[in-house]
Structures are given as C-alpha cells and as structure tokens.
Amino acid sequence: MADEKKTIFSGMQPSGYITLGNYLGALRNWTKLQDEYNCLYCIVDMHAITVRQDPVKLRQQARKLLIQYIASGLDPEKNIIYYQSHVPQHAELGWVLNCFTYMGELNRMTQFKEKSAKHTDNINAGLFTYPVLMAADILLYQADLVPVGEDQRQHLEITRDIATRFNSIYGDVFTIPEAYIGKVGARVMALQDPTKKMSKSDENKNNSIALLDEPGVIMSKIKKAVTDSDNEVRHGEDKPGVTNLLNIYCAVTDKTMEEAEREFAGSNYGQFKTAVGEAVVASLEPIQAKAKELEQNKDYIDSIIKNNAERAQRIANRTLTKVHRKIGFPDRIR
Ligand code: ATP
Ligand code: LTN
C-alpha cells in the first residue's frame, strides 16, 4: 500500500550554536511531528556560506547541530537528518528555480535587507538568491508542511509563489507547501535587546541562550536580561523584555500567559528571573545529557550522516529528473 503520510521538510543553518529561539520556534515542534509525517531535517550548510564562515568552525557547528537534532528527540531512523551539501540535487534544482524567480520578488525579502545591512562588505549574490535555494530544499521533497519560526514566513510565501508559477507552466510538478508556525515560542527575542530576534550568529552572546549552555551561564544570562523599571510581571507591548521572558517561561513549562502572570503577581524581577532561569535549565538538562553521550559515539553519528544522505538523494532525484524532463533537458544516456 502506498505511504499516505504527508511530508515535512525543515532546516537550520550551522552558522553558530543553536539557541533557545531555534529550539522553541522550530526544533521542539519538529519532535512533535515525527510520528505523523515523513520528515526530513536538513543542516543547511550551503545557506550558511551566504555570510563568511570560518571553515573549521563551520564543520564543527554542522556536526554539533546534527547531534543536537538527535539529542532534542529527533529519531534518525524515523526522520531523514542530513547535510545539505551532501545532496547536490539542492544546488541543481536551485539553479533551475533561479530562472523562475524575479529580481523584484527577491528585493522585497526582509532577511536579505537585514543581513545585507549587517554584512555591508559582503553583499553577495548567494545572499540575494538565498530564498531560491530554500525553495529548492522544500520542493525537492514535495513537502506539504514546513515547520519554522515566524521570521521565515516570507520565505515560505515566495516558495509557494515559485512553485505555483512553475506548475502553471509545466503542470503539477511541485506540491505547494504550507508554513507551520507554532503559537508559543515562534519569535523569541534577544535578551539584551528584546526588539530584535534572538539569533545564533549574534556576536553578543548575552543576547542568546545556547541549547548547550551550562546551567550557571543560563542563569546569569537571564538575570542580566533587559527588563524595565516598574517591577511588575505582566506582558504588554510597553514591556518587551518582561514579555519575552514570560513567553520563554510559558514555552518551557507549557503554561498559559494567564497562569504565568498569576504565578508571578507580587514577585519582583529578581524572583521572576530566577524562576525563568530554573525552568529553562530544567527543560534543557535532558537534551544536554543526551548530546554529551552522542558526542562520544563517533561511528554511530558517521553512519547516520552517510545513510541519511543516501536516502535523501534517492527522493531528491525523483523530483529533479521530473523537472529536467519538463523543462526540456535531454535525457541522460545510461
Ligand atoms: P542566523 O543568526 O545565522 O541567521 P538563526 O538563529 O536566525 O541563524 P536559522 O538557522 O536561520 O537561525 O533558523 C532555524 C530555525 O529557527 C528557523 O525555523 C527559524 O525560523 C527559527 N528561529 C530562528 N530564530 C528564532 C527566534 N528568535 N525565535 C523563534 N524561532 C526562531
Ligand atoms: N532559511 C531558514 C533555513 C532554511 C530552511 C530551509 C527552513 C533553509 N532551507 C527549508 C525550512 C525549510 C532560516 O534561515 N531559518
């Protein structure tokens, strides 16, 4: 009988060590979806080189990311977990889709605007066409659903536009994917500047909590987080720092905002921050223990890297062959 499960695709860049934002906005949702869907979770190293990376660090970060995917609960037997650069079909489809994407569409992307403002010395063509490679990632596997944080919504929209455009010319080649954005944790903000998102490539390490930060480091970063001066624990647009900490607290404890506000009515910021810090430490503790264990198991991790890239290639090839036929590339002689 044909496999009736729908397909999920998502990815993270090995551009640093994953943060609580990446975990709450994306990774945690992935682990909840793995039984109901066929899932592919990619480490998008080709996307990461759109900003300059140190080669030694990039390789280490990619391996750590893969380990953290598994430590967070993704089962590498059930899910396909692999490096983007091990599956050349991503780049091949990316090229084709470049020819179906307009400069004007890419010009509107806010991530491009933000990243090019941050890296004025290296505004390269890859940074500009980043969303096209992302569309290729998703469309190669005919994904139905793409679980991401709020910041990726615009990239999902352009993916849908590119796929719809291609299908309208060549027939039903691509599944049109939908974004899956969770209700809690979809946008965790920087601890020192709660008006911008927590980001793994932020140079100020006090802005983010890494999934593998030691408990003492987590506590100290949360204690230093920017709040305000009225000492009242409630959420609101006028209180971005406290709201962010409340959101984090709700996400890691599975409590509602009302429950959390009730719990901290009458607490001062010191007590509140201690409780948030302890809740974060407790939720990350099992992941950290598992990651330590996996790091010792080199052969196991290597076998996952090899097998899963092969599994991904087989699926990717099916779509790519179809695309090549549709656009009129000559058949390969075998
Ligand atoms: P970089 O700093 O290199 O841009 P990043 O921290 O933004 O990296 P990505 O690898 O680009 O992380 O994103 C991985 C996933 O995490 C995506 O699904 C993204 O939407 C989600 N994500 C990133 N930052 C946050 C955040 N602050 N809150 C919630 N989700 C987030
Ligand atoms: N652009 C994403 C990472 C990413 C991705 C993808 C996410 C690359 N390809 C495909 C989902 C599906 C980011 O910056 N967070």
CSV table of C-alpha atoms and ligand atoms in Angstrom, one decimal:
chain,number,residue,atom,x,y,z
A,1,MET,CA,0.0,0.0,0.0
A,2,ALA,CA,1.2,3.5,-0.8
A,3,ASP,CA,2.6,5.5,2.1
A,4,GLU,CA,-0.1,8.0,2.9
A,5,LYS,CA,1.8,10.1,5.3
A,6,LYS,CA,2.4,13.7,4.4
A,7,THR,CA,5.9,15.1,4.1
A,8,ILE,CA,7.7,17.7,6.3
A,9,PHE,CA,10.8,19.5,5.5
A,10,SER,CA,12.8,22.0,7.6
A,11,GLY,CA,16.3,23.1,8.2
A,12,MET,CA,18.7,25.2,10.3
A,13,GLN,CA,21.9,26.8,9.4
A,14,PRO,CA,25.1,25.7,11.1
A,15,SER,CA,26.0,29.3,11.5
A,16,GLY,CA,26.6,29.1,15.2
A,17,TYR,CA,25.4,27.1,18.2
A,18,ILE,CA,21.6,26.7,18.2
A,19,THR,CA,19.7,28.9,20.6
A,20,LEU,CA,16.7,28.6,22.7
A,21,GLY,CA,14.9,30.6,19.9
A,22,ASN,CA,15.7,27.9,17.3
A,23,TYR,CA,14.6,25.2,19.8
A,24,LEU,CA,11.3,26.8,20.8
A,25,GLY,CA,10.5,28.2,17.4
A,26,ALA,CA,11.3,25.2,15.3
A,27,LEU,CA,13.2,22.1,16.7
A,28,ARG,CA,10.8,21.4,19.5
A,29,ASN,CA,7.9,21.3,17.1
A,30,TRP,CA,9.7,19.0,14.8
A,31,THR,CA,10.0,16.4,17.5
A,32,LYS,CA,6.2,16.5,18.0
A,33,LEU,CA,5.6,15.9,14.3
A,34,GLN,CA,7.9,12.9,13.6
A,35,ASP,CA,5.3,10.2,14.1
A,36,GLU,CA,2.6,11.6,11.9
A,37,TYR,CA,4.7,12.6,8.9
A,38,ASN,CA,7.6,11.6,6.8
A,39,CYS,CA,10.2,14.2,7.9
A,40,LEU,CA,13.4,15.5,6.5
A,41,TYR,CA,15.5,17.8,8.7
A,42,CYS,CA,18.4,19.3,6.9
A,43,ILE,CA,21.6,21.1,8.1
A,44,VAL,CA,21.7,23.9,5.6
A,45,ASP,CA,25.4,24.4,5.3
A,46,MET,CA,25.0,25.8,1.7
A,47,HIS,CA,22.8,28.5,3.1
A,48,ALA,CA,25.3,29.3,5.9
A,49,ILE,CA,28.0,30.3,3.5
A,50,THR,CA,25.9,33.3,2.3
A,51,VAL,CA,27.8,35.0,5.1
A,52,ARG,CA,31.5,34.4,5.7
A,53,GLN,CA,32.2,31.3,7.8
A,54,ASP,CA,35.4,30.0,9.4
A,55,PRO,CA,35.9,26.5,7.8
A,56,VAL,CA,37.0,24.8,11.0
A,57,LYS,CA,34.1,26.2,12.9
A,58,LEU,CA,31.6,25.6,10.2
A,59,ARG,CA,32.4,21.9,10.2
A,60,GLN,CA,32.2,21.6,14.0
A,61,GLN,CA,29.0,23.5,14.1
A,62,ALA,CA,27.4,21.3,11.5
A,63,ARG,CA,28.2,18.2,13.4
A,64,LYS,CA,27.1,19.7,16.7
A,65,LEU,CA,23.8,20.7,15.1
A,66,LEU,CA,23.2,17.2,13.8
A,67,ILE,CA,23.9,15.9,17.3
A,68,GLN,CA,21.6,18.4,18.9
A,69,TYR,CA,18.8,17.5,16.4
A,70,ILE,CA,19.0,13.9,17.7
A,71,ALA,CA,19.6,14.9,21.4
A,72,SER,CA,16.4,17.0,21.2
A,73,GLY,CA,14.4,13.9,20.3
A,74,LEU,CA,14.5,13.5,16.5
A,75,ASP,CA,14.9,9.8,15.8
A,76,PRO,CA,17.4,9.4,12.9
A,77,GLU,CA,15.7,6.1,11.9
A,78,LYS,CA,12.3,7.7,11.5
A,79,ASN,CA,13.5,11.1,10.1
A,80,ILE,CA,16.0,11.8,7.4
A,81,ILE,CA,18.6,14.0,9.1
A,82,TYR,CA,21.4,15.1,6.7
A,83,TYR,CA,23.8,17.8,5.4
A,84,GLN,CA,22.5,19.9,2.5
A,85,SER,CA,26.0,19.9,0.8
A,86,HIS,CA,25.8,16.0,0.7
A,87,VAL,CA,22.9,16.2,-1.6
A,88,PRO,CA,23.9,18.1,-4.8
A,89,GLN,CA,20.3,18.0,-6.1
A,90,HIS,CA,19.6,21.0,-3.9
A,91,ALA,CA,22.0,23.2,-5.9
A,92,GLU,CA,20.8,21.7,-9.2
A,93,LEU,CA,17.1,22.5,-8.6
A,94,GLY,CA,18.2,25.8,-7.1
A,95,TRP,CA,19.7,26.8,-10.4
A,96,VAL,CA,16.5,25.9,-12.3
A,97,LEU,CA,14.3,27.8,-9.9
A,98,ASN,CA,16.6,30.9,-10.2
A,99,CYS,CA,15.3,31.1,-13.7
A,100,PHE,CA,11.7,31.2,-12.4
A,101,THR,CA,12.2,33.9,-9.8
A,102,TYR,CA,12.1,37.6,-10.3
A,103,MET,CA,14.6,40.1,-9.0
A,104,GLY,CA,11.7,42.2,-7.8
A,105,GLU,CA,10.4,39.4,-5.6
A,106,LEU,CA,13.9,38.8,-4.0
A,107,ASN,CA,14.3,42.5,-3.5
A,108,ARG,CA,11.4,42.5,-1.1
A,109,MET,CA,12.8,39.9,1.3
A,110,THR,CA,13.4,41.4,4.8
A,111,GLN,CA,16.0,38.8,5.8
A,112,PHE,CA,18.1,39.9,2.8
A,113,LYS,CA,17.7,43.6,3.8
A,114,GLU,CA,18.7,42.8,7.4
A,115,LYS,CA,21.6,40.6,6.5
A,116,SER,CA,23.0,42.9,3.8
A,117,ALA,CA,22.8,45.8,6.3
A,118,LYS,CA,24.8,43.7,8.8
A,119,HIS,CA,27.4,42.5,6.3
A,120,THR,CA,28.0,45.5,4.1
A,121,ASP,CA,31.4,44.2,3.0
A,122,ASN,CA,29.9,41.0,1.6
A,123,ILE,CA,26.6,41.5,-0.1
A,124,ASN,CA,27.0,38.5,-2.4
A,125,ALA,CA,24.6,37.0,-5.0
A,126,GLY,CA,24.1,34.0,-2.8
A,127,LEU,CA,22.7,36.1,0.0
A,128,PHE,CA,20.3,37.6,-2.6
A,129,THR,CA,19.1,34.3,-4.0
A,130,TYR,CA,19.1,32.5,-0.6
A,131,PRO,CA,15.3,32.1,-0.7
A,132,VAL,CA,15.5,30.3,-4.1
A,133,LEU,CA,17.8,27.7,-2.6
A,134,MET,CA,15.4,27.4,0.3
A,135,ALA,CA,12.5,26.9,-2.2
A,136,ALA,CA,14.6,24.1,-3.9
A,137,ASP,CA,15.2,22.4,-0.5
A,138,ILE,CA,11.5,22.3,0.2
A,139,LEU,CA,10.2,21.5,-3.3
A,140,LEU,CA,12.7,18.7,-4.0
A,141,TYR,CA,11.0,16.5,-1.4
A,142,GLN,CA,7.4,17.6,-2.3
A,143,ALA,CA,7.0,18.8,1.3
A,144,ASP,CA,3.4,19.5,2.4
A,145,LEU,CA,4.4,21.3,5.6
A,146,VAL,CA,7.4,23.4,6.7
A,147,PRO,CA,7.7,24.0,10.5
A,148,VAL,CA,9.7,27.2,11.0
A,149,GLY,CA,9.8,30.3,13.3
A,150,GLU,CA,7.8,33.4,12.4
A,151,ASP,CA,10.8,35.0,10.7
A,152,GLN,CA,10.6,32.5,7.9
A,153,ARG,CA,7.1,33.2,6.9
A,154,GLN,CA,8.1,35.4,3.9
A,155,HIS,CA,10.4,32.8,2.6
A,156,LEU,CA,7.6,30.3,2.6
A,157,GLU,CA,5.4,32.7,0.7
A,158,ILE,CA,8.0,33.1,-2.1
A,159,THR,CA,8.5,29.3,-2.2
A,160,ARG,CA,4.8,28.9,-2.8
A,161,ASP,CA,4.8,31.6,-5.5
A,162,ILE,CA,7.7,30.0,-7.3
A,163,ALA,CA,6.1,26.5,-7.2
A,164,THR,CA,2.8,27.8,-8.4
A,165,ARG,CA,4.4,29.7,-11.2
A,166,PHE,CA,6.4,26.6,-12.3
A,167,ASN,CA,3.3,24.4,-12.0
A,168,SER,CA,1.2,26.8,-14.1
A,169,ILE,CA,3.7,26.4,-17.0
A,170,TYR,CA,4.6,22.7,-16.7
A,171,GLY,CA,1.6,21.0,-14.9
A,172,ASP,CA,1.6,19.6,-11.4
A,173,VAL,CA,5.2,19.1,-10.7
A,174,PHE,CA,5.5,20.5,-7.2
A,175,THR,CA,3.4,20.2,-4.1
A,176,ILE,CA,2.6,23.6,-2.8
A,177,PRO,CA,3.9,23.7,0.8
A,178,GLU,CA,2.4,25.4,3.9
A,179,ALA,CA,4.2,27.0,6.7
A,180,TYR,CA,3.7,25.5,10.2
A,181,ILE,CA,4.3,28.2,12.8
A,182,GLY,CA,3.7,27.3,16.4
A,183,LYS,CA,1.7,29.5,18.7
A,184,VAL,CA,4.3,29.7,21.5
A,185,GLY,CA,8.0,30.4,21.0
A,186,ALA,CA,7.6,31.3,17.3
A,187,ARG,CA,9.6,34.5,18.0
A,188,VAL,CA,12.0,34.5,20.9
A,189,MET,CA,13.7,37.9,21.3
A,190,ALA,CA,17.3,38.9,22.1
A,191,LEU,CA,17.8,39.1,25.9
A,192,GLN,CA,19.7,42.4,25.8
A,193,ASP,CA,17.5,43.9,23.0
A,194,PRO,CA,14.0,42.5,23.1
A,195,THR,CA,13.0,44.4,20.0
A,196,LYS,CA,15.1,42.1,17.7
A,197,LYS,CA,15.0,38.3,17.4
A,198,MET,CA,17.4,36.0,19.3
A,199,SER,CA,19.8,34.8,16.7
A,200,LYS,CA,22.6,32.2,16.8
A,201,SER,CA,25.0,34.4,14.8
A,202,ASP,CA,24.7,37.4,17.2
A,203,GLU,CA,28.1,38.4,18.4
A,204,ASN,CA,26.8,39.5,21.8
A,205,LYS,CA,26.5,36.1,23.5
A,206,ASN,CA,24.4,37.7,26.3
A,207,ASN,CA,21.6,38.1,23.8
A,208,SER,CA,21.0,34.4,23.3
A,209,ILE,CA,20.9,31.1,25.3
A,210,ALA,CA,22.6,28.3,23.5
A,211,LEU,CA,21.0,24.9,23.9
A,212,LEU,CA,24.2,23.5,25.4
A,213,ASP,CA,25.0,26.5,27.7
A,214,GLU,CA,25.9,25.4,31.2
A,215,PRO,CA,23.2,26.0,33.9
A,216,GLY,CA,25.2,28.7,35.6
A,217,VAL,CA,25.6,30.5,32.2
A,218,ILE,CA,21.9,30.3,31.5
A,219,MET,CA,21.0,31.7,35.0
A,220,SER,CA,23.4,34.6,34.6
A,221,LYS,CA,22.3,35.5,31.1
A,222,ILE,CA,18.6,35.5,32.2
A,223,LYS,CA,19.5,37.6,35.3
A,224,LYS,CA,21.2,40.1,33.0
A,225,ALA,CA,18.3,40.3,30.6
A,226,VAL,CA,16.9,43.8,29.9
A,227,THR,CA,13.5,44.5,31.6
A,228,ASP,CA,12.2,47.8,32.7
A,229,SER,CA,11.8,49.8,35.9
A,230,ASP,CA,8.2,49.3,37.1
A,231,ASN,CA,8.9,45.8,38.6
A,232,GLU,CA,5.5,44.4,37.5
A,233,VAL,CA,5.5,41.0,35.9
A,234,ARG,CA,2.9,41.2,33.1
A,235,HIS,CA,3.0,41.1,29.3
A,236,GLY,CA,2.4,44.0,27.1
A,237,GLU,CA,3.8,46.0,24.1
A,238,ASP,CA,5.2,48.5,26.6
A,239,LYS,CA,7.2,45.8,28.3
A,240,PRO,CA,9.1,43.8,25.6
A,241,GLY,CA,11.8,42.4,27.9
A,242,VAL,CA,9.4,41.0,30.5
A,243,THR,CA,7.0,39.8,27.8
A,244,ASN,CA,9.9,37.9,26.2
A,245,LEU,CA,10.8,36.2,29.5
A,246,LEU,CA,7.2,35.4,30.2
A,247,ASN,CA,6.9,33.8,26.7
A,248,ILE,CA,10.0,31.8,27.3
A,249,TYR,CA,8.7,30.7,30.6
A,250,CYS,CA,5.3,29.7,29.1
A,251,ALA,CA,7.0,27.8,26.3
A,252,VAL,CA,9.3,25.7,28.5
A,253,THR,CA,6.7,25.0,31.2
A,254,ASP,CA,3.7,24.6,28.9
A,255,LYS,CA,1.8,27.1,31.0
A,256,THR,CA,-0.5,29.8,29.6
A,257,MET,CA,0.3,33.5,29.8
A,258,GLU,CA,-2.6,33.9,32.4
A,259,GLU,CA,-1.2,31.1,34.6
A,260,ALA,CA,2.3,32.6,34.5
A,261,GLU,CA,1.1,36.1,35.3
A,262,ARG,CA,-0.9,34.8,38.2
A,263,GLU,CA,2.0,32.9,39.5
A,264,PHE,CA,4.3,35.9,39.5
A,265,ALA,CA,1.8,38.5,40.7
A,266,GLY,CA,3.6,40.2,43.6
A,267,SER,CA,7.0,38.8,42.7
A,268,ASN,CA,9.9,41.1,42.0
A,269,TYR,CA,12.0,40.9,38.9
A,270,GLY,CA,14.8,39.1,40.7
A,271,GLN,CA,12.5,36.3,41.8
A,272,PHE,CA,10.8,36.1,38.4
A,273,LYS,CA,14.1,35.8,36.6
A,274,THR,CA,15.3,33.1,38.9
A,275,ALA,CA,12.1,31.1,38.2
A,276,VAL,CA,12.5,31.6,34.4
A,277,GLY,CA,16.2,30.6,34.6
A,278,GLU,CA,15.4,27.4,36.6
A,279,ALA,CA,12.6,26.4,34.2
A,280,VAL,CA,14.9,26.8,31.2
A,281,VAL,CA,17.7,24.9,32.8
A,282,ALA,CA,15.3,22.0,33.7
A,283,SER,CA,13.9,21.8,30.2
A,284,LEU,CA,17.4,21.7,28.6
A,285,GLU,CA,19.0,19.3,31.0
A,286,PRO,CA,17.9,16.1,29.3
A,287,ILE,CA,19.0,17.4,25.9
A,288,GLN,CA,22.4,18.3,27.2
A,289,ALA,CA,22.9,14.9,28.8
A,290,LYS,CA,21.9,13.1,25.6
A,291,ALA,CA,24.2,15.4,23.5
A,292,LYS,CA,27.2,14.5,25.7
A,293,GLU,CA,26.5,10.9,25.2
A,294,LEU,CA,26.1,11.1,21.4
A,295,GLU,CA,29.3,13.1,21.1
A,296,GLN,CA,31.3,10.0,22.3
A,297,ASN,CA,29.6,7.8,19.7
A,298,LYS,CA,31.5,8.8,16.6
A,299,ASP,CA,30.8,5.7,14.5
A,300,TYR,CA,27.0,5.9,15.1
A,301,ILE,CA,26.9,9.5,14.1
A,302,ASP,CA,29.0,8.9,11.0
A,303,SER,CA,26.7,6.1,9.9
A,304,ILE,CA,23.7,8.4,10.2
A,305,ILE,CA,25.4,11.0,8.1
A,306,LYS,CA,26.1,8.5,5.4
A,307,ASN,CA,22.8,6.6,5.3
A,308,ASN,CA,20.6,9.6,5.6
A,309,ALA,CA,22.3,11.5,2.8
A,310,GLU,CA,21.7,8.5,0.5
A,311,ARG,CA,18.1,8.3,1.5
A,312,ALA,CA,17.6,12.0,0.8
A,313,GLN,CA,19.4,11.7,-2.6
A,314,ARG,CA,17.0,9.0,-3.7
A,315,ILE,CA,14.0,11.1,-3.1
A,316,ALA,CA,15.5,14.3,-4.4
A,317,ASN,CA,16.5,12.6,-7.7
A,318,ARG,CA,12.9,11.7,-8.5
A,319,THR,CA,11.8,15.3,-8.4
A,320,LEU,CA,14.9,16.5,-10.2
A,321,THR,CA,14.5,14.0,-13.1
A,322,LYS,CA,10.9,15.1,-13.5
A,323,VAL,CA,11.9,18.8,-13.5
A,324,HIS,CA,14.6,18.2,-16.1
A,325,ARG,CA,12.2,16.4,-18.4
A,326,LYS,CA,9.6,19.1,-18.1
A,327,ILE,CA,11.9,21.9,-19.0
A,328,GLY,CA,13.3,20.0,-21.9
A,329,PHE,CA,16.8,18.9,-20.8
A,330,PRO,CA,18.0,15.9,-22.9
A,331,ASP,CA,17.6,12.5,-21.2
A,332,ARG,CA,20.8,11.1,-19.7
A,333,ILE,CA,22.1,8.1,-21.6
A,334,ARG,CA,22.6,5.3,-19.2
B,1,ATP,P1,21.4,33.2,11.9
B,1,ATP,O1,21.6,34.0,13.1
B,1,ATP,O2,22.6,32.6,11.3
B,1,ATP,O3,20.5,33.9,10.9
B,1,ATP,P2,19.1,32.0,13.2
B,1,ATP,O4,19.3,31.9,14.7
B,1,ATP,O5,18.2,33.0,12.7
B,1,ATP,O6,20.5,32.0,12.4
B,1,ATP,P3,18.3,29.8,11.4
B,1,ATP,O7,19.2,28.6,11.2
B,1,ATP,O8,18.2,30.8,10.4
B,1,ATP,O9,18.6,30.5,12.8
B,1,ATP,O10,16.8,29.2,11.7
B,1,ATP,C1,16.5,27.9,12.2
B,1,ATP,C2,15.0,27.9,12.6
B,1,ATP,O11,14.9,28.6,13.8
B,1,ATP,C3,14.1,28.6,11.6
B,1,ATP,O12,12.9,27.8,11.6
B,1,ATP,C4,13.8,29.9,12.3
B,1,ATP,O13,12.5,30.4,11.9
B,1,ATP,C5,13.8,29.6,13.7
B,1,ATP,N1,14.2,30.7,14.5
B,1,ATP,C6,15.3,31.5,14.4
B,1,ATP,N2,15.4,32.4,15.3
B,1,ATP,C7,14.3,32.3,16.1
B,1,ATP,C8,13.7,33.0,17.2
B,1,ATP,N3,14.4,34.0,17.7
B,1,ATP,N4,12.6,32.6,17.7
B,1,ATP,C9,11.9,31.6,17.2
B,1,ATP,N5,12.3,30.9,16.1
B,1,ATP,C10,13.5,31.2,15.6
B,2,LTN,N1,16.1,29.9,5.8
B,2,LTN,C1,16.0,29.1,7.0
B,2,LTN,C2,16.7,27.9,7.0
B,2,LTN,C3,16.3,27.0,5.9
B,2,LTN,C4,15.0,26.3,5.8
B,2,LTN,C5,15.0,25.7,4.6
B,2,LTN,C6,14.0,26.2,6.7
B,2,LTN,C7,16.9,26.8,4.7
B,2,LTN,N2,16.2,26.0,3.9
B,2,LTN,C8,13.9,24.9,4.2
B,2,LTN,C9,12.9,25.5,6.3
B,2,LTN,C10,12.9,24.8,5.0
B,2,LTN,C11,16.4,30.1,8.1
B,2,LTN,O1,17.1,30.9,7.9
B,2,LTN,N3,15.9,29.8,9.3
